[in-house]
Short mmCIF file of N, CA and C in Angstrom, two decimals:
data_model
loop_
_atom_site.label_atom_id
_atom_site.label_comp_id
_atom_site.label_asym_id
_atom_site.label_seq_id
_atom_site.Cartn_x
_atom_site.Cartn_y
_atom_site.Cartn_z
N MET A 1449 -6.72 -25.11 12.60
CA MET A 1449 -6.29 -26.14 13.51
C MET A 1449 -7.48 -26.86 14.14
N TYR A 1450 -8.38 -26.11 14.74
CA TYR A 1450 -9.52 -26.74 15.41
C TYR A 1450 -10.43 -27.46 14.42
N ASP A 1451 -10.52 -26.93 13.21
CA ASP A 1451 -11.36 -27.57 12.19
C ASP A 1451 -10.93 -29.01 11.97
N ASP A 1452 -9.62 -29.21 11.83
CA ASP A 1452 -9.10 -30.56 11.59
C ASP A 1452 -9.31 -31.47 12.80
N ILE A 1453 -9.09 -30.93 13.99
CA ILE A 1453 -9.27 -31.73 15.20
C ILE A 1453 -10.72 -32.18 15.32
N ILE A 1454 -11.65 -31.24 15.14
CA ILE A 1454 -13.07 -31.57 15.28
C ILE A 1454 -13.49 -32.62 14.26
N ARG A 1455 -13.13 -32.43 13.01
CA ARG A 1455 -13.58 -33.37 11.99
C ARG A 1455 -12.99 -34.76 12.21
N MET A 1456 -11.73 -34.83 12.64
CA MET A 1456 -11.12 -36.13 12.90
C MET A 1456 -11.77 -36.83 14.09
N LYS A 1457 -12.07 -36.07 15.13
CA LYS A 1457 -12.68 -36.67 16.31
C LYS A 1457 -14.12 -37.11 16.02
N LEU A 1458 -14.85 -36.33 15.25
CA LEU A 1458 -16.21 -36.74 14.89
C LEU A 1458 -16.19 -38.02 14.05
N ARG A 1459 -15.27 -38.10 13.13
CA ARG A 1459 -15.15 -39.30 12.30
C ARG A 1459 -14.76 -40.50 13.17
N GLU A 1460 -13.80 -40.29 14.06
CA GLU A 1460 -13.34 -41.34 14.97
C GLU A 1460 -14.51 -41.87 15.82
N GLU A 1461 -15.31 -40.97 16.35
CA GLU A 1461 -16.44 -41.39 17.18
C GLU A 1461 -17.46 -42.17 16.37
N ARG A 1462 -17.73 -41.73 15.16
CA ARG A 1462 -18.70 -42.44 14.32
C ARG A 1462 -18.21 -43.85 14.03
N ILE A 1463 -16.96 -43.97 13.66
CA ILE A 1463 -16.40 -45.28 13.33
C ILE A 1463 -16.35 -46.17 14.57
N ASN A 1464 -15.91 -45.62 15.70
CA ASN A 1464 -15.86 -46.40 16.95
C ASN A 1464 -17.24 -46.87 17.39
N ALA A 1465 -18.25 -46.07 17.08
CA ALA A 1465 -19.63 -46.44 17.44
C ALA A 1465 -20.20 -47.46 16.45
N GLY A 1466 -19.52 -47.66 15.34
CA GLY A 1466 -19.96 -48.64 14.35
C GLY A 1466 -21.06 -48.16 13.42
N TYR A 1467 -21.14 -46.84 13.24
CA TYR A 1467 -22.18 -46.27 12.39
C TYR A 1467 -21.63 -45.88 11.02
N SER A 1468 -22.43 -46.10 10.01
CA SER A 1468 -22.14 -45.51 8.70
C SER A 1468 -22.58 -44.05 8.77
N GLN A 1469 -22.18 -43.29 7.79
CA GLN A 1469 -22.64 -41.90 7.73
C GLN A 1469 -24.15 -41.85 7.59
N GLN A 1470 -24.71 -42.77 6.83
CA GLN A 1470 -26.16 -42.81 6.63
C GLN A 1470 -26.89 -43.13 7.93
N LYS A 1471 -26.37 -44.10 8.69
CA LYS A 1471 -27.02 -44.48 9.96
C LYS A 1471 -26.94 -43.33 10.95
N LEU A 1472 -25.78 -42.68 11.02
CA LEU A 1472 -25.64 -41.54 11.92
C LEU A 1472 -26.63 -40.44 11.54
N ALA A 1473 -26.80 -40.22 10.25
CA ALA A 1473 -27.77 -39.22 9.79
C ALA A 1473 -29.18 -39.58 10.25
N GLU A 1474 -29.55 -40.84 10.13
CA GLU A 1474 -30.88 -41.27 10.58
C GLU A 1474 -31.06 -41.04 12.07
N LEU A 1475 -30.05 -41.37 12.84
CA LEU A 1475 -30.15 -41.29 14.30
C LEU A 1475 -30.13 -39.86 14.84
N THR A 1476 -29.48 -38.96 14.12
CA THR A 1476 -29.33 -37.59 14.61
C THR A 1476 -30.23 -36.58 13.91
N GLY A 1477 -30.80 -36.97 12.77
CA GLY A 1477 -31.60 -36.03 12.00
C GLY A 1477 -30.77 -35.10 11.14
N LEU A 1478 -29.47 -35.36 11.06
CA LEU A 1478 -28.60 -34.57 10.19
C LEU A 1478 -28.59 -35.19 8.80
N ASP A 1479 -28.19 -34.43 7.82
CA ASP A 1479 -28.10 -34.94 6.46
C ASP A 1479 -26.80 -35.72 6.29
N ASP A 1480 -26.87 -36.88 5.64
CA ASP A 1480 -25.67 -37.69 5.48
C ASP A 1480 -24.61 -36.99 4.63
N SER A 1481 -25.03 -36.15 3.69
CA SER A 1481 -24.04 -35.42 2.89
C SER A 1481 -23.33 -34.38 3.75
N LEU A 1482 -24.01 -33.80 4.73
CA LEU A 1482 -23.38 -32.87 5.66
C LEU A 1482 -22.31 -33.59 6.47
N ILE A 1483 -22.64 -34.76 6.98
CA ILE A 1483 -21.69 -35.55 7.76
C ILE A 1483 -20.46 -35.87 6.91
N ALA A 1484 -20.68 -36.30 5.69
CA ALA A 1484 -19.57 -36.62 4.79
C ALA A 1484 -18.69 -35.41 4.54
N LYS A 1485 -19.30 -34.27 4.26
CA LYS A 1485 -18.53 -33.06 3.98
C LYS A 1485 -17.73 -32.60 5.19
N ILE A 1486 -18.31 -32.72 6.39
CA ILE A 1486 -17.59 -32.35 7.61
C ILE A 1486 -16.37 -33.27 7.78
N GLU A 1487 -16.58 -34.56 7.60
CA GLU A 1487 -15.51 -35.53 7.83
C GLU A 1487 -14.34 -35.39 6.86
N VAL A 1488 -14.58 -34.92 5.66
CA VAL A 1488 -13.48 -34.75 4.70
C VAL A 1488 -12.96 -33.31 4.66
N GLY A 1489 -13.54 -32.44 5.45
CA GLY A 1489 -13.07 -31.07 5.54
C GLY A 1489 -13.61 -30.13 4.50
N LYS A 1490 -14.66 -30.51 3.80
CA LYS A 1490 -15.25 -29.62 2.78
C LYS A 1490 -16.25 -28.65 3.39
N ARG A 1491 -16.65 -28.91 4.62
CA ARG A 1491 -17.59 -28.03 5.29
C ARG A 1491 -17.29 -28.01 6.78
N LYS A 1492 -17.42 -26.85 7.38
CA LYS A 1492 -17.23 -26.71 8.82
C LYS A 1492 -18.57 -26.89 9.51
N PRO A 1493 -18.60 -27.66 10.59
CA PRO A 1493 -19.87 -27.82 11.30
C PRO A 1493 -20.24 -26.54 12.04
N ASP A 1494 -21.52 -26.22 12.04
CA ASP A 1494 -21.95 -25.06 12.81
C ASP A 1494 -22.10 -25.45 14.28
N VAL A 1495 -22.36 -24.49 15.10
CA VAL A 1495 -22.45 -24.70 16.54
C VAL A 1495 -23.53 -25.73 16.88
N ASN A 1496 -24.68 -25.65 16.24
CA ASN A 1496 -25.76 -26.59 16.53
C ASN A 1496 -25.37 -28.01 16.17
N THR A 1497 -24.69 -28.19 15.06
CA THR A 1497 -24.26 -29.52 14.63
C THR A 1497 -23.23 -30.09 15.60
N ILE A 1498 -22.26 -29.27 15.99
CA ILE A 1498 -21.25 -29.73 16.94
C ILE A 1498 -21.92 -30.13 18.26
N GLY A 1499 -22.83 -29.30 18.74
CA GLY A 1499 -23.53 -29.60 19.98
C GLY A 1499 -24.36 -30.88 19.89
N LYS A 1500 -25.06 -31.04 18.79
CA LYS A 1500 -25.90 -32.23 18.60
C LYS A 1500 -25.05 -33.50 18.59
N LEU A 1501 -23.93 -33.46 17.88
CA LEU A 1501 -23.07 -34.64 17.80
C LEU A 1501 -22.35 -34.92 19.11
N ALA A 1502 -21.92 -33.89 19.82
CA ALA A 1502 -21.29 -34.08 21.12
C ALA A 1502 -22.27 -34.73 22.09
N GLU A 1503 -23.49 -34.24 22.09
CA GLU A 1503 -24.52 -34.81 22.95
C GLU A 1503 -24.84 -36.25 22.55
N PHE A 1504 -24.95 -36.51 21.26
CA PHE A 1504 -25.25 -37.85 20.76
C PHE A 1504 -24.18 -38.85 21.20
N TYR A 1505 -22.91 -38.47 21.06
CA TYR A 1505 -21.81 -39.36 21.41
C TYR A 1505 -21.48 -39.35 22.90
N GLY A 1506 -22.00 -38.37 23.64
CA GLY A 1506 -21.70 -38.27 25.06
C GLY A 1506 -20.28 -37.81 25.33
N VAL A 1507 -19.78 -36.93 24.47
CA VAL A 1507 -18.43 -36.40 24.65
C VAL A 1507 -18.50 -34.91 24.95
N SER A 1508 -17.45 -34.41 25.56
CA SER A 1508 -17.43 -32.99 25.90
C SER A 1508 -17.03 -32.16 24.68
N LEU A 1509 -17.49 -30.93 24.68
CA LEU A 1509 -17.08 -29.99 23.63
C LEU A 1509 -15.58 -29.73 23.73
N ASP A 1510 -15.05 -29.67 24.94
CA ASP A 1510 -13.62 -29.49 25.12
C ASP A 1510 -12.84 -30.58 24.40
N TRP A 1511 -13.29 -31.82 24.54
CA TRP A 1511 -12.60 -32.94 23.90
C TRP A 1511 -12.67 -32.82 22.38
N LEU A 1512 -13.83 -32.44 21.87
CA LEU A 1512 -13.95 -32.28 20.42
C LEU A 1512 -12.97 -31.24 19.87
N PHE A 1513 -12.66 -30.24 20.68
CA PHE A 1513 -11.72 -29.20 20.27
C PHE A 1513 -10.28 -29.56 20.63
N GLY A 1514 -10.08 -30.75 21.23
CA GLY A 1514 -8.74 -31.20 21.60
C GLY A 1514 -8.21 -30.56 22.86
N LEU A 1515 -9.12 -30.13 23.75
CA LEU A 1515 -8.69 -29.36 24.92
C LEU A 1515 -8.98 -30.00 26.26
N GLY A 1516 -9.66 -31.11 26.30
CA GLY A 1516 -10.01 -31.65 27.61
C GLY A 1516 -10.39 -33.11 27.57
N LYS A 1517 -11.06 -33.52 28.64
CA LYS A 1517 -11.48 -34.90 28.80
C LYS A 1517 -12.61 -35.26 27.85
N LYS A 1518 -12.67 -36.53 27.50
CA LYS A 1518 -13.67 -37.01 26.56
C LYS A 1518 -15.06 -37.05 27.18
N ASP A 1519 -15.15 -37.50 28.41
CA ASP A 1519 -16.44 -37.70 29.07
C ASP A 1519 -17.14 -36.37 29.29
N SER A 1520 -18.40 -36.29 28.84
CA SER A 1520 -19.15 -35.03 29.01
C SER A 1520 -19.86 -34.96 30.34
N LYS A 1521 -19.92 -36.08 31.09
CA LYS A 1521 -20.62 -36.09 32.37
C LYS A 1521 -19.78 -35.39 33.42
N LYS A 1522 -20.45 -34.57 34.20
CA LYS A 1522 -19.76 -33.84 35.24
C LYS A 1522 -19.88 -34.61 36.55
N ASN A 1523 -18.79 -34.64 37.28
CA ASN A 1523 -18.79 -35.29 38.60
C ASN A 1523 -19.17 -34.27 39.64
N ASN A 1524 -20.24 -34.56 40.37
CA ASN A 1524 -20.68 -33.64 41.44
C ASN A 1524 -20.35 -34.21 42.78
#
């Protein structure tokens, strides 16, 4: 369940940001084939990849898992 939610949300964020898989790879230092495999469900992202992409997009880990708010910034 969470695998599908994460991959769909990561794909959604990439598209909404206007990036190709190749451009996202350049900007994050990830391999474009890894991004492609995650987005189609052929590979599960590891913790470091999920964290890197959440930080890059400025979204919360909770949101990526379908459990909370999108904004990763905490209100103090």
